[in-house]
Coordinates of C-alpha atoms in Angstrom, one line a residue:
M28 CA -61.3 61.4 -44.7
S29 CA -58.4 63.9 -43.6
E30 CA -55.4 63.8 -45.6
Y31 CA -52.0 64.8 -44.7
Y32 CA -49.2 66.2 -47.2
N33 CA -45.8 65.5 -46.6
E34 CA -43.9 68.3 -48.6
A35 CA -40.5 66.7 -48.1
E36 CA -41.5 63.4 -49.8
N37 CA -44.2 65.2 -52.0
M38 CA -46.7 62.6 -50.7
T39 CA -50.2 62.5 -49.5
Y40 CA -51.3 60.2 -46.5
T41 CA -54.7 59.3 -44.9
S42 CA -55.1 60.2 -41.4
E43 CA -54.4 56.3 -40.4
D44 CA -51.2 56.1 -42.4
W45 CA -50.0 59.5 -41.0
A46 CA -50.7 58.3 -37.3
A47 CA -49.1 55.0 -37.9
M48 CA -46.0 56.9 -39.6
Q49 CA -45.8 59.4 -36.4
Q50 CA -46.0 56.4 -34.0
L51 CA -43.3 54.6 -35.7
E52 CA -41.1 57.9 -35.6
F53 CA -42.0 58.3 -32.1
D54 CA -41.0 54.7 -31.3
D55 CA -37.8 55.1 -33.2
R56 CA -36.7 58.2 -31.1
G57 CA -37.7 56.5 -27.9
R58 CA -35.4 53.5 -28.7
E59 CA -32.7 55.8 -29.5
W60 CA -32.9 57.7 -26.4
S61 CA -33.4 54.5 -24.3
R62 CA -30.2 53.1 -25.5
K63 CA -28.3 56.3 -24.7
F64 CA -30.1 56.5 -21.3
Y65 CA -29.5 52.8 -20.4
L66 CA -25.6 53.4 -21.5
S67 CA -25.0 56.9 -19.6
Y68 CA -26.9 56.0 -16.6
N69 CA -25.2 52.6 -15.9
I70 CA -21.8 54.4 -16.5
I71 CA -22.6 56.9 -13.9
V72 CA -23.7 54.5 -11.4
V73 CA -20.7 52.1 -12.0
A74 CA -18.4 55.3 -11.9
F75 CA -19.9 56.2 -8.5
F76 CA -19.3 52.7 -6.8
V77 CA -15.7 52.4 -8.4
A78 CA -15.2 56.0 -7.0
A79 CA -16.3 54.7 -3.5
V80 CA -13.9 51.8 -3.6
V81 CA -11.1 53.7 -4.7
A82 CA -11.8 56.5 -2.2
H83 CA -12.1 53.9 0.6
F84 CA -8.8 52.3 0.1
Y85 CA -6.9 55.7 -0.6
I86 CA -8.4 57.1 2.7
V87 CA -7.3 54.0 4.6
Q88 CA -3.6 54.1 3.5
F89 CA -3.7 58.0 3.6
K90 CA -4.6 58.0 7.3
K91 CA -2.2 55.3 8.0
T92 CA 0.5 57.3 6.5
V93 CA -0.3 60.6 7.9
R94 CA -0.8 59.2 11.4
R95 CA 2.6 57.3 11.3
A96 CA 4.4 60.3 10.1
T97 CA 2.6 62.6 12.5
N98 CA 3.6 60.4 15.6
E99 CA 7.3 60.2 14.4
K100 CA 7.5 63.8 14.4
T101 CA 5.6 64.8 17.2
P102 CA 6.9 63.9 20.6
L103 CA 4.5 62.4 23.1
I104 CA 5.2 65.3 25.5
P105 CA 5.8 68.9 24.0
T106 CA 8.9 70.3 25.0
N107 CA 8.7 73.8 26.8
N108 CA 11.0 75.2 24.1
G109 CA 9.1 74.1 21.1
A110 CA 5.5 75.2 20.2
P111 CA 3.1 72.4 18.6
R112 CA 3.8 72.1 14.8
P113 CA 1.3 74.2 12.7
V114 CA -1.4 72.5 10.6
T115 CA -0.8 72.5 6.8
F116 CA -3.0 74.2 4.4
V117 CA -4.0 70.7 2.8
S118 CA -4.9 69.4 6.3
K119 CA -6.9 72.6 7.2
V120 CA -9.0 72.0 3.9
I121 CA -9.5 68.3 4.6
R122 CA -10.5 68.9 8.1
K123 CA -12.9 71.9 7.4
T124 CA -14.5 69.7 4.6
T125 CA -14.9 66.7 6.6
S126 CA -16.4 68.8 9.6
V127 CA -19.2 69.8 7.1
L128 CA -19.7 66.5 5.8
I129 CA -19.9 64.5 9.0
Y130 CA -22.3 67.1 10.9
Q131 CA -25.8 65.9 11.3
P132 CA -28.6 68.5 12.1
Q133 CA -31.4 68.1 14.5
G134 CA -34.4 66.3 13.1
R135 CA -35.7 62.7 13.4
Y136 CA -35.2 61.9 9.8
S137 CA -32.2 64.0 9.2
E138 CA -28.7 62.5 8.2
S139 CA -25.3 64.0 7.9
Y140 CA -24.6 66.6 5.5
G141 CA -22.3 64.1 3.6
T142 CA -25.0 61.4 3.3
M143 CA -27.8 64.1 2.3
L144 CA -25.4 65.3 -0.4
I145 CA -25.2 61.7 -1.8
I146 CA -29.0 61.2 -1.6
A147 CA -29.5 64.7 -3.3
S148 CA -27.2 63.8 -6.0
Y149 CA -28.9 60.5 -6.7
L150 CA -32.4 62.0 -6.6
G151 CA -31.0 64.9 -8.9
L152 CA -29.7 62.5 -11.3
N153 CA -33.1 60.7 -11.6
I154 CA -35.0 64.0 -12.0
L155 CA -32.6 65.2 -14.6
Y156 CA -32.9 61.9 -16.4
T157 CA -36.7 62.1 -16.3
F158 CA -37.1 65.5 -17.9
I159 CA -34.0 65.8 -20.2
H160 CA -34.5 65.9 -24.1
G161 CA -38.3 66.6 -23.7
G162 CA -39.2 64.1 -21.3
A163 CA -42.2 66.0 -20.3
S164 CA -43.4 66.8 -23.7
S165 CA -46.0 64.2 -23.6
T166 CA -47.5 62.1 -21.1
Q167 CA -46.5 58.9 -23.1
I168 CA -42.9 60.1 -23.2
F169 CA -43.2 60.8 -19.6
A170 CA -44.5 57.4 -18.8
N171 CA -41.6 55.7 -20.5
R172 CA -39.0 57.6 -18.8
I173 CA -40.3 56.8 -15.4
G174 CA -40.6 53.3 -16.3
L175 CA -37.1 53.0 -17.3
L176 CA -35.9 54.8 -14.2
S177 CA -37.6 52.1 -12.1
I178 CA -36.1 49.1 -13.8
V179 CA -32.4 50.5 -14.1
N180 CA -32.5 51.2 -10.4
M181 CA -33.7 47.9 -9.3
P182 CA -30.1 46.3 -9.7
I183 CA -28.7 49.1 -7.2
L184 CA -31.8 48.3 -4.9
F185 CA -30.9 44.7 -4.7
L186 CA -27.1 45.2 -4.3
L187 CA -27.8 47.8 -1.4
G188 CA -30.2 45.4 0.1
S189 CA -28.3 42.2 0.2
K190 CA -27.7 40.8 3.7
T191 CA -24.2 40.0 3.1
G192 CA -23.1 43.6 1.9
L193 CA -21.5 42.6 -1.3
L194 CA -19.7 45.7 -1.4
V195 CA -18.9 46.2 2.5
D196 CA -15.4 45.0 2.3
W197 CA -14.4 47.3 -0.8
T198 CA -16.5 50.4 0.3
G199 CA -15.9 50.4 3.9
W200 CA -19.6 51.6 4.3
S201 CA -21.5 50.7 7.6
H202 CA -24.5 48.6 7.7
E203 CA -26.6 51.4 8.6
G204 CA -24.9 53.5 5.5
Y205 CA -26.3 50.5 3.3
I206 CA -29.8 50.8 4.8
I207 CA -30.0 54.7 4.4
L208 CA -29.1 54.3 0.6
H209 CA -31.3 51.1 0.2
K210 CA -34.4 53.1 1.6
H211 CA -34.0 55.9 -1.0
V212 CA -33.2 53.9 -4.0
G213 CA -36.5 51.7 -3.1
R214 CA -38.8 54.7 -2.8
V215 CA -37.4 55.9 -6.2
V216 CA -38.1 52.4 -7.9
C217 CA -41.6 52.1 -6.1
I218 CA -42.9 55.5 -6.7
T219 CA -41.7 55.7 -10.4
A220 CA -43.3 52.2 -11.1
I221 CA -46.6 53.5 -9.8
A222 CA -46.5 56.8 -11.5
H223 CA -45.6 54.7 -14.7
V224 CA -48.9 52.8 -14.4
F225 CA -50.8 56.0 -13.6
A226 CA -49.2 57.8 -16.7
Y227 CA -50.1 55.3 -19.1
C228 CA -53.5 55.1 -17.9
A229 CA -54.1 58.6 -18.7
V230 CA -52.4 57.8 -22.2
V231 CA -54.4 54.9 -23.1
P232 CA -58.2 55.6 -24.0
I233 CA -60.9 54.2 -21.9
S234 CA -62.1 52.0 -24.6
T235 CA -58.8 50.4 -25.0
R236 CA -58.2 49.7 -21.3
V237 CA -60.6 46.8 -21.2
Q238 CA -58.5 45.1 -24.0
I239 CA -55.5 44.7 -21.5
N240 CA -52.7 42.4 -23.0
N241 CA -50.5 40.3 -21.2
E242 CA -47.6 42.8 -20.8
A243 CA -49.9 45.0 -19.1
I244 CA -51.3 42.4 -16.6
V245 CA -47.8 41.4 -15.6
G246 CA -46.7 45.1 -15.2
L247 CA -49.9 45.8 -13.1
I248 CA -48.9 42.7 -10.7
A249 CA -45.5 43.9 -10.3
T250 CA -46.6 47.5 -9.7
T251 CA -49.0 46.1 -7.0
C252 CA -46.2 44.3 -5.2
F253 CA -44.2 47.7 -5.3
G254 CA -47.3 49.5 -3.6
I255 CA -47.4 47.0 -1.0
I256 CA -43.6 47.5 -0.1
L257 CA -43.9 51.2 -0.2
G258 CA -47.1 51.2 2.1
T259 CA -45.6 48.9 4.6
S260 CA -42.2 50.6 4.8
L261 CA -43.7 53.9 6.0
A262 CA -42.1 54.9 9.4
P263 CA -45.2 54.7 11.7
L264 CA -46.6 51.3 10.3
R265 CA -43.0 49.9 10.0
A266 CA -42.4 50.7 13.9
R267 CA -45.8 49.5 15.0
L268 CA -45.9 46.2 12.8
Y269 CA -42.1 45.5 12.3
E270 CA -42.3 41.7 11.7
I271 CA -45.1 42.2 8.9
F272 CA -43.0 44.7 7.4
L273 CA -40.0 42.3 7.3
Y274 CA -42.0 39.5 5.6
F275 CA -43.5 41.8 3.2
H276 CA -40.3 43.6 2.4
V277 CA -38.3 40.4 1.4
W278 CA -40.6 38.4 -0.5
F279 CA -42.8 41.2 -2.4
I280 CA -39.5 42.7 -3.9
V281 CA -38.7 39.2 -5.3
L282 CA -42.3 38.2 -6.5
P283 CA -42.2 40.9 -9.2
L284 CA -39.0 39.6 -10.9
P285 CA -40.8 36.9 -13.1
F286 CA -43.7 39.5 -14.1
L287 CA -41.3 42.2 -15.0
F288 CA -39.1 39.8 -17.1
F289 CA -42.3 39.3 -19.3
H290 CA -43.5 42.9 -19.2
W291 CA -41.1 44.4 -21.7
V292 CA -38.0 43.2 -23.6
R293 CA -35.6 45.8 -22.3
T294 CA -36.4 44.8 -18.5
K295 CA -35.0 41.3 -19.0
P296 CA -31.4 42.0 -18.5
Y297 CA -32.1 44.1 -15.4
V298 CA -34.6 41.5 -14.0
I299 CA -31.8 38.8 -14.5
T300 CA -29.2 41.0 -12.9
C301 CA -31.4 41.4 -9.7
A302 CA -32.1 37.7 -9.6
V303 CA -28.4 36.8 -9.9
I304 CA -27.7 39.4 -7.1
F305 CA -30.3 37.8 -4.8
A306 CA -29.3 34.3 -5.5
W307 CA -25.6 35.2 -4.9
D308 CA -26.7 36.7 -1.4
R309 CA -28.7 33.8 -0.6
F310 CA -25.9 31.3 -1.4
T311 CA -23.4 33.3 0.5
R312 CA -25.6 33.6 3.7
F313 CA -26.5 29.8 3.6
K314 CA -22.7 28.7 3.1
N315 CA -21.9 31.2 6.1
V316 CA -24.6 29.7 8.3
H317 CA -23.7 28.2 11.5
H318 CA -26.1 26.2 13.7
V319 CA -25.2 26.6 17.6
I320 CA -26.6 26.4 20.8
G321 CA -27.4 29.9 22.6
I322 CA -27.9 30.6 26.2
S323 CA -29.9 33.7 26.8
Q324 CA -29.6 35.5 30.1
N325 CA -31.8 38.7 31.0
L326 CA -29.8 41.5 32.3
S327 CA -30.9 44.7 33.8
G328 CA -32.4 47.3 31.7
D329 CA -34.7 45.1 29.4
T330 CA -31.5 43.7 28.0
V331 CA -30.6 40.2 26.9
K332 CA -27.2 38.5 26.5
L333 CA -27.1 35.8 24.1
C334 CA -24.0 33.6 24.5
M335 CA -23.1 30.9 21.6
N336 CA -20.4 28.4 21.8
T337 CA -18.8 29.1 18.3
R338 CA -16.3 26.0 18.9
A339 CA -19.1 23.4 19.0
T340 CA -20.0 24.1 15.4
F341 CA -18.7 22.1 12.2
S342 CA -16.4 25.1 11.4
E343 CA -15.3 27.6 14.0
I344 CA -16.6 31.3 13.6
H345 CA -13.8 33.7 13.4
W346 CA -14.4 37.4 13.6
T347 CA -12.8 40.8 14.1
T348 CA -14.1 43.6 16.5
G349 CA -16.8 45.8 14.6
Q350 CA -18.3 42.9 12.7
Y351 CA -21.9 41.9 12.8
V352 CA -24.0 38.7 12.3
Y353 CA -27.5 37.8 11.5
I354 CA -29.4 35.6 13.7
S355 CA -32.2 33.4 13.5
I356 CA -34.2 31.5 16.1
T357 CA -37.0 29.6 14.4
S358 CA -38.9 28.7 17.8
L359 CA -39.4 32.6 18.3
A360 CA -39.9 33.7 14.7
R361 CA -39.7 31.9 11.6
F362 CA -37.9 33.0 8.4
Q363 CA -36.5 36.3 10.2
Y364 CA -32.6 37.3 10.4
H365 CA -31.8 40.1 12.6
P366 CA -28.3 42.1 12.7
F367 CA -26.3 42.4 15.9
T368 CA -22.8 43.5 16.4
I369 CA -20.5 41.0 18.2
A370 CA -20.1 41.8 21.7
S371 CA -17.1 39.3 22.5
P372 CA -13.6 40.3 21.6
P373 CA -11.8 38.1 18.7
G374 CA -10.8 34.7 19.9
A375 CA -13.3 34.3 22.6
N376 CA -14.6 31.0 23.5
T377 CA -18.2 32.3 22.9
L378 CA -19.9 34.7 20.5
D379 CA -21.8 37.0 22.6
L380 CA -24.7 39.4 21.6
I381 CA -26.1 42.2 23.6
I382 CA -29.8 42.8 22.7
R383 CA -32.1 45.3 23.9
A384 CA -35.6 44.1 24.2
R385 CA -38.1 46.1 22.4
K386 CA -40.8 44.6 20.4
G387 CA -41.3 41.5 18.4
F388 CA -38.3 39.0 18.2
S389 CA -36.1 40.8 20.9
R390 CA -39.1 40.8 23.2
S391 CA -39.8 37.2 22.5
L392 CA -36.1 36.4 23.3
F393 CA -36.4 38.3 26.4
N394 CA -39.5 36.4 27.6
N395 CA -38.0 33.2 26.9
E396 CA -34.8 32.9 28.9
G397 CA -32.6 29.8 28.6
E398 CA -31.5 27.6 25.6
H399 CA -32.0 28.1 22.1
L400 CA -31.1 26.6 18.7
V401 CA -29.8 29.6 16.7
A402 CA -28.7 30.0 13.2
V403 CA -25.9 32.2 12.8
H404 CA -25.1 34.0 9.5
G405 CA -21.6 35.6 9.1
P406 CA -19.9 37.5 10.4
Y407 CA -19.9 40.5 7.9
G408 CA -18.7 44.0 8.0
N409 CA -15.3 45.5 8.5
Q410 CA -12.9 46.6 11.3
H411 CA -12.5 50.3 11.8
S412 CA -8.6 50.8 11.8
F413 CA -7.4 52.8 14.9
D414 CA -3.5 52.4 13.8
G415 CA -1.4 55.3 14.4
C416 CA -3.7 57.0 16.9
R417 CA -2.3 58.5 20.2
K418 CA -5.9 58.8 21.5
V419 CA -8.9 56.8 21.1
V420 CA -12.4 58.0 22.5
L421 CA -15.1 55.2 22.6
V422 CA -18.7 56.3 23.3
A423 CA -21.4 53.8 23.8
G424 CA -25.2 54.4 24.6
G425 CA -27.1 51.5 26.3
A426 CA -26.6 48.2 24.3
G427 CA -24.1 50.2 22.1
V428 CA -21.6 48.6 24.2
S429 CA -21.6 45.6 22.2
Y430 CA -19.4 47.5 19.7
T431 CA -17.1 49.6 22.1
Y432 CA -16.2 47.2 24.9
P433 CA -14.7 44.6 22.6
E434 CA -12.9 47.2 20.6
A435 CA -11.3 48.8 23.7
I436 CA -10.0 45.3 25.0
E437 CA -8.8 44.5 21.4
I438 CA -6.8 47.6 20.9
V439 CA -5.0 47.2 23.9
R440 CA -4.5 43.4 23.2
S441 CA -3.3 43.9 19.6
H442 CA -0.7 46.3 20.5
E443 CA 0.7 44.4 23.5
A444 CA 1.0 41.4 21.3
I445 CA 3.5 43.0 19.0
G446 CA 5.1 44.8 21.7
D447 CA 3.9 48.3 20.9
V448 CA 2.7 50.8 23.3
P449 CA -1.3 51.0 23.1
P450 CA -2.9 54.4 22.8
E451 CA -4.7 56.1 25.6
I452 CA -8.3 54.9 25.6
D453 CA -11.2 56.5 27.2
F454 CA -14.3 54.5 27.4
L455 CA -17.5 56.5 27.9
W456 CA -20.9 54.6 28.5
V457 CA -24.0 56.2 28.8
V458 CA -26.5 54.4 30.7
P459 CA -30.0 54.6 32.4
D460 CA -28.7 53.7 35.7
E461 CA -25.5 52.1 37.4
S462 CA -27.3 48.6 37.7
Y463 CA -27.4 48.6 33.9
A464 CA -23.4 48.0 33.9
S465 CA -23.5 45.4 36.6
W466 CA -22.8 42.5 34.2
T467 CA -19.8 44.0 32.6
D468 CA -16.1 43.8 33.7
L469 CA -14.8 47.4 34.1
D470 CA -11.6 47.0 35.6
N471 CA -9.2 49.9 34.4
E472 CA -5.9 48.1 35.7
K473 CA -6.9 44.8 34.3
Y474 CA -7.5 46.1 30.7
G475 CA -5.5 49.4 30.6
V476 CA -8.6 51.1 29.6
N477 CA -10.0 54.3 31.4
F478 CA -13.6 53.2 31.8
K479 CA -16.0 55.9 32.6
L480 CA -20.0 55.2 33.4
W481 CA -22.5 58.0 33.1
V482 CA -25.9 58.2 34.0
T483 CA -26.3 61.4 32.0
K484 CA -25.8 62.6 28.4
E485 CA -22.8 64.6 28.5
Q486 CA -20.8 62.7 26.2
G487 CA -20.3 65.7 23.5
H488 CA -18.8 67.8 26.2
S489 CA -16.5 65.3 27.6
L490 CA -15.3 64.2 24.2
R491 CA -14.3 67.8 23.5
K492 CA -12.7 68.1 26.7
T493 CA -10.6 64.9 26.5
V494 CA -9.4 65.8 23.1
E495 CA -8.6 69.5 23.7
E496 CA -6.6 68.5 26.9
Y497 CA -4.3 65.9 25.2
G498 CA -1.1 67.6 24.7
G499 CA -2.4 70.7 23.0
D500 CA -1.1 69.8 19.5
K501 CA -3.8 69.7 17.0
N502 CA -1.7 67.5 14.7
I503 CA -1.9 64.3 17.1
A504 CA -4.2 61.6 15.8
V505 CA -7.4 61.1 17.9
A506 CA -10.1 58.8 17.3
A507 CA -13.6 58.7 18.4
A508 CA -16.1 55.8 17.6
V509 CA -19.7 55.6 18.9
C510 CA -22.5 53.1 18.9
G511 CA -25.9 53.7 20.6
P512 CA -29.1 55.5 20.1
A513 CA -29.5 58.1 17.4
Q514 CA -29.4 61.0 19.8
I515 CA -25.9 59.8 21.3
V516 CA -24.6 59.2 17.9
R517 CA -25.7 62.6 16.7
E518 CA -24.2 64.5 19.6
T519 CA -20.9 62.4 19.4
R520 CA -20.8 63.2 15.6
N521 CA -21.3 67.0 15.9
A522 CA -18.7 67.0 18.7
C523 CA -16.4 65.7 16.3
S524 CA -17.6 67.9 13.6
D525 CA -16.7 71.0 16.0
L526 CA -13.3 69.8 16.8
L527 CA -12.5 69.2 13.2
W528 CA -13.6 72.8 12.3
E529 CA -11.3 74.0 14.8
Q530 CA -8.3 72.0 13.1
Y531 CA -8.3 69.2 15.6
N532 CA -7.0 66.0 14.0
V533 CA -10.2 63.8 14.8
D534 CA -11.2 60.6 13.1
F535 CA -14.9 59.7 13.6
H536 CA -16.6 56.4 13.2
A537 CA -20.3 55.4 13.9
E538 CA -21.8 52.0 14.3
S539 CA -25.7 51.5 14.6
F540 CA -28.4 49.2 13.2
G541 CA -32.1 50.4 12.2
W542 CA -34.6 50.1 9.5

């Protein structure tokens, strides 16, 4: 029998005792590091969300203050004797930085540089915590590390995946922004959970694997659920079988919670947090549900207009421009809730949705024109502020008009209601053909909006032209908002990025929905 001599303690141990002591020491170091990991990682995550909230409210107030000050000091029509005011150094730095952050390179899966910076920082943080302080010194330590990362990221996943967007009002993030972050956090959770299982399989001897305890069994079940979610969320499969993806995505992320609760003692607080977030999201959704009768009408271009009488419900639905609702029509698709931007201005008698018929639910709605019982959840989201802007450019592509059309009308109405002069509004709508817009009232004199209909995709050039020709003063606040297909959003975003780089005072906002 082998013996081990500990010089510090002046004692000799058998190989079994020595192995037991080494394991105890390993476990103690692991528990100590786990406590530090949980504390520091949670502090960083909370600090990020707090910073996002503070930044949102500061930027909103900062923009309002700067726009008001600029408009008070800058005449609507520059005099011949006076040149436009020079751009301050601080404004130059802000505009250059914003220009870089909002720019979106070409590529199907590319995002803006600002979004990619956040994603890269998040992934880098997780990689750092995986390998710091000897994370790769042994397979068992590596397995523990990635298991910890999987469980601590789950509350973030549930928070970003909540339908009601628990932080929407505080952060100002769009629905699409939430989805982008949700997808990357979800990949980290699923991949680290699967890697955790494979790493432990490499550690545990084959003779021991047949003696699997209850903790291992519930862990395997939870990891299987994560594997199903990861597989069905792949872009090609998600595009072809979206309805199946939707079912699996919701229920297979909730199913692992009870199994993870009994997997390990340190998972319990995080599982409880996930359960609370999920329960609160469901409670909020069903508290805000309205059952109404909706009339669907097929329009040109494979488009459906769904009109719902919001005043016929137990409690009226009140909304602002830019908000969205989730709708469910059980006669067409059970247990499915799809987000759509509200296409009618606030205070209208009907809540209208403009829906492009593709596959699944939207195609079923198009094929079943008429009356439907609709469950409406919401509204959710924020109204983007155009206060203080002298010029507003609204760009829509196809069904994206559901955001820009009521926004244009509401901007004019809200200013006239308080006796103020509304900003000059250019409404640019890119459509496949002119018949696509036959159902929309595009009366310039009636609404005080400069409606423009394009059957081409020149919105980037025209956006630049309309901004450059406005007074020649780069300090005058101009806002650009876009909603539509990814290519139109990218071109408009990059046109604003170029103008900001050239020191034009442009505020950019995008609205879109996708998975």
